[in-house]
XYZ file of C-alpha atoms in Angstrom:
490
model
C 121.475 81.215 83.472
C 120.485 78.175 85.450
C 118.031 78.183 88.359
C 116.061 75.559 90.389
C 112.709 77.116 90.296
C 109.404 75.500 89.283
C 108.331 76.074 85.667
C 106.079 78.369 85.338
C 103.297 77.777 82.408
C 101.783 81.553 81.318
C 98.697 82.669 81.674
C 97.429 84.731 79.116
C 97.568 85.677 75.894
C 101.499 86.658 75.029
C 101.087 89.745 73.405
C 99.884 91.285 76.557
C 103.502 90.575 77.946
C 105.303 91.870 74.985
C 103.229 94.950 75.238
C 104.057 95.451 78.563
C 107.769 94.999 78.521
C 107.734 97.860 75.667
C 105.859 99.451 77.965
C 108.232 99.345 80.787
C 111.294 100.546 77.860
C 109.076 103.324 76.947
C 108.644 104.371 81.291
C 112.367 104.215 81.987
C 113.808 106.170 79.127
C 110.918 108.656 80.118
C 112.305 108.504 83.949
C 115.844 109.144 82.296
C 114.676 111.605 79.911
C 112.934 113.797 82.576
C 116.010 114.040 84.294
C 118.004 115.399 81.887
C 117.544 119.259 83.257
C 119.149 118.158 86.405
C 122.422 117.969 87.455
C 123.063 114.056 86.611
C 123.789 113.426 90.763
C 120.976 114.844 91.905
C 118.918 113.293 89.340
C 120.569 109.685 90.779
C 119.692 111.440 94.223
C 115.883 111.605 93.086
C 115.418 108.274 91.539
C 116.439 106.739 94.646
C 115.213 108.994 97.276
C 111.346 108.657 95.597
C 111.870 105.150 94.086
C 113.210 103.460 97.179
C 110.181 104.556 99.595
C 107.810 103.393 97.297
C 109.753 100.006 96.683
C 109.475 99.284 100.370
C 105.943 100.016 100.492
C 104.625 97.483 97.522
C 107.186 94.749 98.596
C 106.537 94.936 102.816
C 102.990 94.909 101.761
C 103.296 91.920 99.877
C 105.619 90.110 101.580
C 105.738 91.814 105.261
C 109.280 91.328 106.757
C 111.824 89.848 104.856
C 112.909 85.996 105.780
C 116.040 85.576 107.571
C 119.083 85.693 104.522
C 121.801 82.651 104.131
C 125.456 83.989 103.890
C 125.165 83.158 100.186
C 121.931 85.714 100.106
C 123.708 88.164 102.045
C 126.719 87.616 98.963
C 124.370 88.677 96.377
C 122.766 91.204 98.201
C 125.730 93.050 98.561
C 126.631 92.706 94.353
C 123.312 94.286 93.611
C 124.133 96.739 96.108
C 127.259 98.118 94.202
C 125.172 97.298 90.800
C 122.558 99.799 92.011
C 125.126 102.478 92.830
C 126.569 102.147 88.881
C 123.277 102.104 87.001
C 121.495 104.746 89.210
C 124.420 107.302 88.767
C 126.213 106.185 85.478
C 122.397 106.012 83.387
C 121.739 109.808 84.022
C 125.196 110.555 83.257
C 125.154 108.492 79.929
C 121.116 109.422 78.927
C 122.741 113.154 78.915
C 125.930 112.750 77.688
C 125.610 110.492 74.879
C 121.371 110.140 74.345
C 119.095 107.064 75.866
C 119.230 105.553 72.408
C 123.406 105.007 72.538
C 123.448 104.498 76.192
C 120.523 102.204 76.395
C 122.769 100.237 73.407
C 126.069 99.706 75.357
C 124.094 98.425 78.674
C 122.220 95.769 76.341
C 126.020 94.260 76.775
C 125.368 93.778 80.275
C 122.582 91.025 79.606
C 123.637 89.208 76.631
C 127.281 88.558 78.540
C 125.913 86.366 81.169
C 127.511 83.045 80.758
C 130.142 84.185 77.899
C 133.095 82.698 80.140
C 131.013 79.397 80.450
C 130.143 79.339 76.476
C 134.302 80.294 75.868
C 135.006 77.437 78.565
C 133.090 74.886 76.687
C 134.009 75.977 73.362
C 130.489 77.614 72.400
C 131.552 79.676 69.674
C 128.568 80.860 68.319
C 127.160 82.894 71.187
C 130.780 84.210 71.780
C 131.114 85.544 68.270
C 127.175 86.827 68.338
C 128.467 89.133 71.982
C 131.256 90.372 69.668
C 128.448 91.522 66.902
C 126.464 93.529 69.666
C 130.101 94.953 70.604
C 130.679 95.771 67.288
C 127.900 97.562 66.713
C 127.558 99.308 70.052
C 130.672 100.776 68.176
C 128.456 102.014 65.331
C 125.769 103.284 67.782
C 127.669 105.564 69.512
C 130.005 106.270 66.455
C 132.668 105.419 68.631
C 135.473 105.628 65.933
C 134.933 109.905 66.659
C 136.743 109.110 69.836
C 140.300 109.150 67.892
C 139.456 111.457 65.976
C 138.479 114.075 69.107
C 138.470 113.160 71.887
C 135.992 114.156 73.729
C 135.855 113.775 77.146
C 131.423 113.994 77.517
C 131.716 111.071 75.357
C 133.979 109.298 77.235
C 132.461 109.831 80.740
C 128.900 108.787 78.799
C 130.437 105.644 77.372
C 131.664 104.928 81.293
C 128.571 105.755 82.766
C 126.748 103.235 80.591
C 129.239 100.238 80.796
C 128.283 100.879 84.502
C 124.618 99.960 83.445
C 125.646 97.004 81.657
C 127.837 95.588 85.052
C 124.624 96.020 86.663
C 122.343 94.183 84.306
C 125.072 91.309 83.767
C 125.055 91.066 87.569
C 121.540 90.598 88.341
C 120.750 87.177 87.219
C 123.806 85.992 88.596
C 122.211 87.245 92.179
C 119.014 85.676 91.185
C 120.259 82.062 90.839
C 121.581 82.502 94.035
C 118.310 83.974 95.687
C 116.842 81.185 93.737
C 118.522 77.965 94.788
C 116.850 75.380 96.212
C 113.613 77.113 95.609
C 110.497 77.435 94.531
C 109.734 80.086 91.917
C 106.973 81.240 94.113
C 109.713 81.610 96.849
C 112.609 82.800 94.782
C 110.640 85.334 93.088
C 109.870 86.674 96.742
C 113.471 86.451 97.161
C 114.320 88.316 94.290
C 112.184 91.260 95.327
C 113.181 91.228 98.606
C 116.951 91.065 97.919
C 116.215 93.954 95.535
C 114.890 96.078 98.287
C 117.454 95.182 100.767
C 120.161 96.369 98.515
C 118.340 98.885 97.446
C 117.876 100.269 101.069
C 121.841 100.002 101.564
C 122.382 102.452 97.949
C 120.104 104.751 98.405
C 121.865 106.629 101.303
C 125.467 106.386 100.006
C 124.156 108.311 96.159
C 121.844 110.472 98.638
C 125.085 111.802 100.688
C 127.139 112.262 97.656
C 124.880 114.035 95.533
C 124.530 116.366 98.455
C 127.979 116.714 99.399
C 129.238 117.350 95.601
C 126.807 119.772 95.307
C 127.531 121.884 97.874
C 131.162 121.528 96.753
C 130.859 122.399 93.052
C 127.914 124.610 93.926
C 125.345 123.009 91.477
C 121.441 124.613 93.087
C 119.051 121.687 93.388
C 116.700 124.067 92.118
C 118.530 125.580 88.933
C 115.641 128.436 87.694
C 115.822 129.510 91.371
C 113.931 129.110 94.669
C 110.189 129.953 92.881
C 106.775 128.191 92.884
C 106.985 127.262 89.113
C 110.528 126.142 89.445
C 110.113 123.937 93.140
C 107.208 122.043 91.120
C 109.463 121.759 88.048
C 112.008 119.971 89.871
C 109.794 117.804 92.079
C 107.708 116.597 88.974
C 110.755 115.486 87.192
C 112.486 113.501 90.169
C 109.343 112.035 91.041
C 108.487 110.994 87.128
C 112.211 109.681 87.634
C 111.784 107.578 90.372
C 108.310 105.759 89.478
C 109.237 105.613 85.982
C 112.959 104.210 86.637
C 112.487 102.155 89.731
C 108.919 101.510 90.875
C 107.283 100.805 86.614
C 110.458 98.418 86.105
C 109.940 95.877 88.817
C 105.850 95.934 88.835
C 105.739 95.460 85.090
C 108.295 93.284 84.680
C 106.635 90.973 87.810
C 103.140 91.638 85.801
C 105.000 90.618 82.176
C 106.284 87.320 83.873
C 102.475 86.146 83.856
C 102.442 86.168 80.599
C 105.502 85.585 79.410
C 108.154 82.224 79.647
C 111.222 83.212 81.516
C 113.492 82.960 78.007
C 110.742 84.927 76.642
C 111.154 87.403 78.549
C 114.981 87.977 78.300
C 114.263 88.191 75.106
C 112.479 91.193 74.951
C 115.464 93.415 76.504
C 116.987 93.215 73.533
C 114.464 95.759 71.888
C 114.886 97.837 74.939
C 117.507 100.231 72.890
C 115.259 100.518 70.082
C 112.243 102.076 72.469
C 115.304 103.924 73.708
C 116.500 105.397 70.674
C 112.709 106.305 69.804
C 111.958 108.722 72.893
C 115.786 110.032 73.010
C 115.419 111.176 69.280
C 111.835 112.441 69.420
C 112.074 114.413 72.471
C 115.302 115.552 71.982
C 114.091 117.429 68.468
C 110.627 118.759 70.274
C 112.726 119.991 73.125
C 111.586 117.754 76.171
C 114.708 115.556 76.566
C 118.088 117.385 76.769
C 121.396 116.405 75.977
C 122.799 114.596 73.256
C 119.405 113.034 72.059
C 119.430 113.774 68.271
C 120.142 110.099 66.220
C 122.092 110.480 62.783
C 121.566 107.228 60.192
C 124.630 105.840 61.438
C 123.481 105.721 65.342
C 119.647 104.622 64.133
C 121.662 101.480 62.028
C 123.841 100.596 65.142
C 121.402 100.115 67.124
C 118.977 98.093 65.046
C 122.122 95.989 64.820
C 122.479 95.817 68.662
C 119.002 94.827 69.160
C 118.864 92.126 66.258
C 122.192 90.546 68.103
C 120.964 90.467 71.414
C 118.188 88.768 70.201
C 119.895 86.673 68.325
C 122.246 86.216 71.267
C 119.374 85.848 73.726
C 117.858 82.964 71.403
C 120.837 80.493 70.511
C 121.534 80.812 74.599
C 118.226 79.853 75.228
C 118.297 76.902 73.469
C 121.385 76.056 75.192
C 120.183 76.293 78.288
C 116.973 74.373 77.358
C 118.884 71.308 76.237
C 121.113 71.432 79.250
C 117.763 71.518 80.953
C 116.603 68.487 79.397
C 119.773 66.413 79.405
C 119.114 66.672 83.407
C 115.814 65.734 83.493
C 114.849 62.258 84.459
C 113.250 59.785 81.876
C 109.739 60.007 82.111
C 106.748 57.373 81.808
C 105.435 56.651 78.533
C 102.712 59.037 77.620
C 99.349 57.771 77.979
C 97.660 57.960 74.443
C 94.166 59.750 73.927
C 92.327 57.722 73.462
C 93.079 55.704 76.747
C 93.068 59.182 78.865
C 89.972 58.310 80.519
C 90.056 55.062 81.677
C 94.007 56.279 82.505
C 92.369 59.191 85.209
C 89.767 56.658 86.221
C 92.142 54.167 87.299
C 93.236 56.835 89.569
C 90.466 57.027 91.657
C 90.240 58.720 94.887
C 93.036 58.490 97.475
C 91.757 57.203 100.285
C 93.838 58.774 102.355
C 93.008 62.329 101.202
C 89.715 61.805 99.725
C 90.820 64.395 96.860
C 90.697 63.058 92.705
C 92.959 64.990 90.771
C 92.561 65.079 86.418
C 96.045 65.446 84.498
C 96.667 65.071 80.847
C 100.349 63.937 79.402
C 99.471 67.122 77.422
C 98.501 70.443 77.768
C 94.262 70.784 78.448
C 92.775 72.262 75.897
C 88.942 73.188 75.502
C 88.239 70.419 73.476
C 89.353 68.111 75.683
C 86.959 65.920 77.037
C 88.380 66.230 81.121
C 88.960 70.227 80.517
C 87.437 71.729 83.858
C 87.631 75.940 82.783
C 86.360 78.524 84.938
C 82.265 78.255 84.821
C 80.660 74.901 84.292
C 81.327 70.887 85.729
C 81.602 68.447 83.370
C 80.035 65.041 84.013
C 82.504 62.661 86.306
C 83.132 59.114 86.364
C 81.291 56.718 89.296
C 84.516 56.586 91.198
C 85.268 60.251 91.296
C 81.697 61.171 92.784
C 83.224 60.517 96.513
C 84.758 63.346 98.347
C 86.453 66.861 97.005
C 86.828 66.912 93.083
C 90.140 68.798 91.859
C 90.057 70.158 87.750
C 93.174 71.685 86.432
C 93.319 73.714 83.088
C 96.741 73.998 82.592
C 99.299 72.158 85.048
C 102.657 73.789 86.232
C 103.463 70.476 88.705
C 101.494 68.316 90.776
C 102.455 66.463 94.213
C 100.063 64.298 95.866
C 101.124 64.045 99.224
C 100.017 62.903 102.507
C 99.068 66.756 103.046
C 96.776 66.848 100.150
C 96.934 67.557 96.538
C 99.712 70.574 96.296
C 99.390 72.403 92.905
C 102.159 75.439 91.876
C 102.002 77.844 89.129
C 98.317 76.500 87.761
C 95.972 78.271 85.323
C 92.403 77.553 86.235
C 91.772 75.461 89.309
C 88.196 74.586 90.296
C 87.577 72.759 93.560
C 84.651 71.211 94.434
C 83.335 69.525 97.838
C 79.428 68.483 98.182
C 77.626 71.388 96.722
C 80.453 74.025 97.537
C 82.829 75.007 94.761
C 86.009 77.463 95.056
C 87.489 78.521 91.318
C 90.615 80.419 91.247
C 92.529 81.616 87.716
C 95.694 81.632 88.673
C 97.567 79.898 91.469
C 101.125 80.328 92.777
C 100.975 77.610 95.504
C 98.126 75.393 96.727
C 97.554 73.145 98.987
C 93.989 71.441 98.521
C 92.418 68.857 101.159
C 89.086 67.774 102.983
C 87.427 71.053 101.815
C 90.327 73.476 102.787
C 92.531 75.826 100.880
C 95.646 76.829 101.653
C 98.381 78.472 99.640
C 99.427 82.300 98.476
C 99.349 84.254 95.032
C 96.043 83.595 93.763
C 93.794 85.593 91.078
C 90.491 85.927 90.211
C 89.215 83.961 93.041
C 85.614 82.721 93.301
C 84.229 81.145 96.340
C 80.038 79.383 96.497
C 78.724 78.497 99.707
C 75.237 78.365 100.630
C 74.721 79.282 97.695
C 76.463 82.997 98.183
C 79.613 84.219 96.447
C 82.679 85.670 97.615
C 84.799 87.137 94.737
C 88.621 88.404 95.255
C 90.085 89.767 92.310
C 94.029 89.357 94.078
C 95.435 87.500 96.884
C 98.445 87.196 98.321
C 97.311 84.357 100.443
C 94.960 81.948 100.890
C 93.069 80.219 103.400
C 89.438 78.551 102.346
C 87.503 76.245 104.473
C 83.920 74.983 102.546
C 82.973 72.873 105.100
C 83.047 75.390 108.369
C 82.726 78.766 106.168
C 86.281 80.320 106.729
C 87.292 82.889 104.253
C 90.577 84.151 105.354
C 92.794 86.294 102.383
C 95.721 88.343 103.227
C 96.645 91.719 100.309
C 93.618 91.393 98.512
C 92.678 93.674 95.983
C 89.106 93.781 96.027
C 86.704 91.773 97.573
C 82.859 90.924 96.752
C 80.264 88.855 98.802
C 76.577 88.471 97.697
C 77.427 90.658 94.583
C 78.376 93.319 96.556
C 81.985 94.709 98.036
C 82.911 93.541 101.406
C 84.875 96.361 103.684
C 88.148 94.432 104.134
């Protein structure tokens, strides 16, 4: 998968992405488990009609209204569209039919095919060959060999309702590169959530109206232990645990993971997905919580260990593919300025005269050590020439323009700004623009403001607007916010 969005550099320490990507398995196969009492339309019915809502809530508040969509937006809108009908009636289907553990094996196909017709094109035989391992042992997973022995027609309608999954996995990145071309990741990510709510909106209704309709025609009760207190709450706790488990946990830890996580890094955690699948499938099936056909023989438990390990596997030789295509278009760069000529490299720099703004980089990534590291909390001491004007310190750099607008930063770890005796620190930045003691930009964390000697904290920000020099503090979706050491009412 190829895309024209800025790289991003993590923030954080990667275990806390792994952890919650396992996470995130562990909440959907819950979502799918719980609604394995139901009727597997009206379960569809529920994990749309509560996850949908709630969707449009987190990404209007976010975002607000959605930007106007290109014909080739529109295009993948409407794939995602039919995607989201086949996963959000085929997974109930399959987790019932067949057990999360099996199911959640067959729609690991979905991810690891993107770009198999490019790789067979080019003659890229060793990813080909490593999609026909995970095939083969999506085989053993589901003991699919039983098939010809009896046929039996749960099984069958199981194995369909997954490979409906996988279409919908293998089709989401190919909307994404479209919602991301020509963008920034800032903007494409935006784009990505808003496309997902926009098709979202249009599948909804449609499994809505047919769950309703088929159950009034093959008379299945929405309600199955009958029209009581007990039963009423029953119901509504599972379709609700369906649709924020399912829906609404997916996208907000997967967004969260992202910050911690490389892109490839994070494809390469769905391939343990079936694995956390397997786990609850199996262990609630035995203590009765999960219904269906959740009980894992040796066999299934081997198949898919050996679906996970190929995805992987899969995941990581594509990867690297990509990554050298990546670098084969990159332009040469400038030699790398050695270390021990850093300093006199930034102090050439200077101050633009134009924006009155210096700006510290490193050919390599900042560490503490280093001797122009600006982290959150102290200044360092500056050379003469950088004493004039606003002072910019980067930890870690995602890209840098310097542009007749001011210095514009995107996807930075630690940024401290400072401009006479006022300072403005910020973790994490999504877009920045910094000049003549103003901030502007959106997606910032941890955000720390001195003034007069007073401080205004914001945990979360969706946008930014800071002027030191005439005391404008202007955020938009913040979190929390403190002045003085005290909350603000916002």
């Amino acid at each position: 998968m190829s895309s024209t969005t800025t790289s991003r550099s993590p923030v954080g320490p990667m275990w806390i992405g792994v952890a919650l990507m396992l996470f995130l398995f562990g909440f959907q196969q819950i979502g799918i488990g719980s609604t394995t009492g139901m009727w597997a339309l009206q379960a569809s019915a529920w994990i749309v009609g509560i996850g949908t809502p709630v969707l449009w809530f987190v990404t209007y508040r976010r975002y607000g209204r959605p930007s106007e969509w290109t014909p080739a937006d529109r295009v993948a809108i409407r794939r995602v569209t039919g995607g989201n009908l086949a996963v959000n009636i085929g997974w109930p289907f399959a987790g019932l039919m067949i057990g999360l553990g099996p199911a959640s094996s067959v729609m690991a196909l979905g991810p690891v095919s993107v770009g198999l017709l490019e790789d067979i094109r080019k003659r890229r035989w060793t990813p080909v060959l490593l999609r026909l391992g995970v095939l083969g042992w999506i085989v053993v997973a589901t003991e699919g060999w039983e098939l010809f022995n009896d046929a039996s027609w749960t099984t069958v309608l199981g194995l369909f309702a997954a490979a409906g999954g996988a279409w919908h996995f293998w089709n989401i990145p190919k909307a994404q590169d479209i919602w991301a071309k020509g963008e920034t990741e800032a903007k494409a990510q935006e784009k990505l959530d808003q496309g997902m709510l926009a098709s979202n909106k249009r599948a909804a209704p449609i499994i809505i109206g047919v769950a309703v309709i088929a159950s009034l025609f093959f008379g299945h009760s929405w309600v199955p232990g009958g029209f009581t207190a007990g039963s009423l709450l029953e119901v509504f706790l599972r379709g609700a645990t369906a649709g924020l488990c399912v829906f609404v946990a997916g996208i907000l830890l997967t967004n969260r993971a992202k910050k911690y996580l490389h892109g490839s890094t994070l494809g390469l955690m769905f391939a343990f997905s079936p694995v956390v699948a397997g786990i609850i499938g199996d262990v609630g099936g035995r203590l009765g919580w999960i219904q269906g056909n959740q009980e894992l023989s040796l066999v299934n438990w081997i198949g898919i260990f050996g679906v996970s390990v190929f995805a992987f596997w899969t995941a990581r030789v594509q990867r690297k593919i990509n990554d050298a295509g990546e670098a084969a278009t990159v332009p040469e760069q400038a030699p790398a300025v050695p270390e021990a000529g850093l300093a006199e490299a930034i102090d050439q720099r200077g101050v633009r005269e134009d924006t009155g703004i210096w700006e510290t980089r490193s050919p390599e990534p900042i560490t503490t050590e280093h001797p122009w590291a600006k982290y959150m909390g102290e200044f360092p001491e500056e050379p003469a020439s950088a004493n004039r004007g606003g002072k910019v310190h980067l930890a870690s750099i995602g890209s840098v323009d310097i542009t007749a607008e001011g210095v514009q930063v995107h996807n930075v770890g630690g940024l401290t700004y400072r401009y006479d005796d006022m300072s403005a620190e910020i973790e994490t930045v999504g877009e920045l623009t910094v000049r003549d003691g103003r901030l502007t930009g959106f997606r910032g964390s941890n955000i720390s403001v001195v003034r007069g000697g007073v401080p205004v904290s914001i945990s979360d920000a969706g946008e930014i607007n800071v002027g030191l020099t005439d005391g404008t503090f202007k955020v938009r979706q913040a979190s929390s916010v403190d002045i003085g050491g005290g909350p603000a009412a916002v």
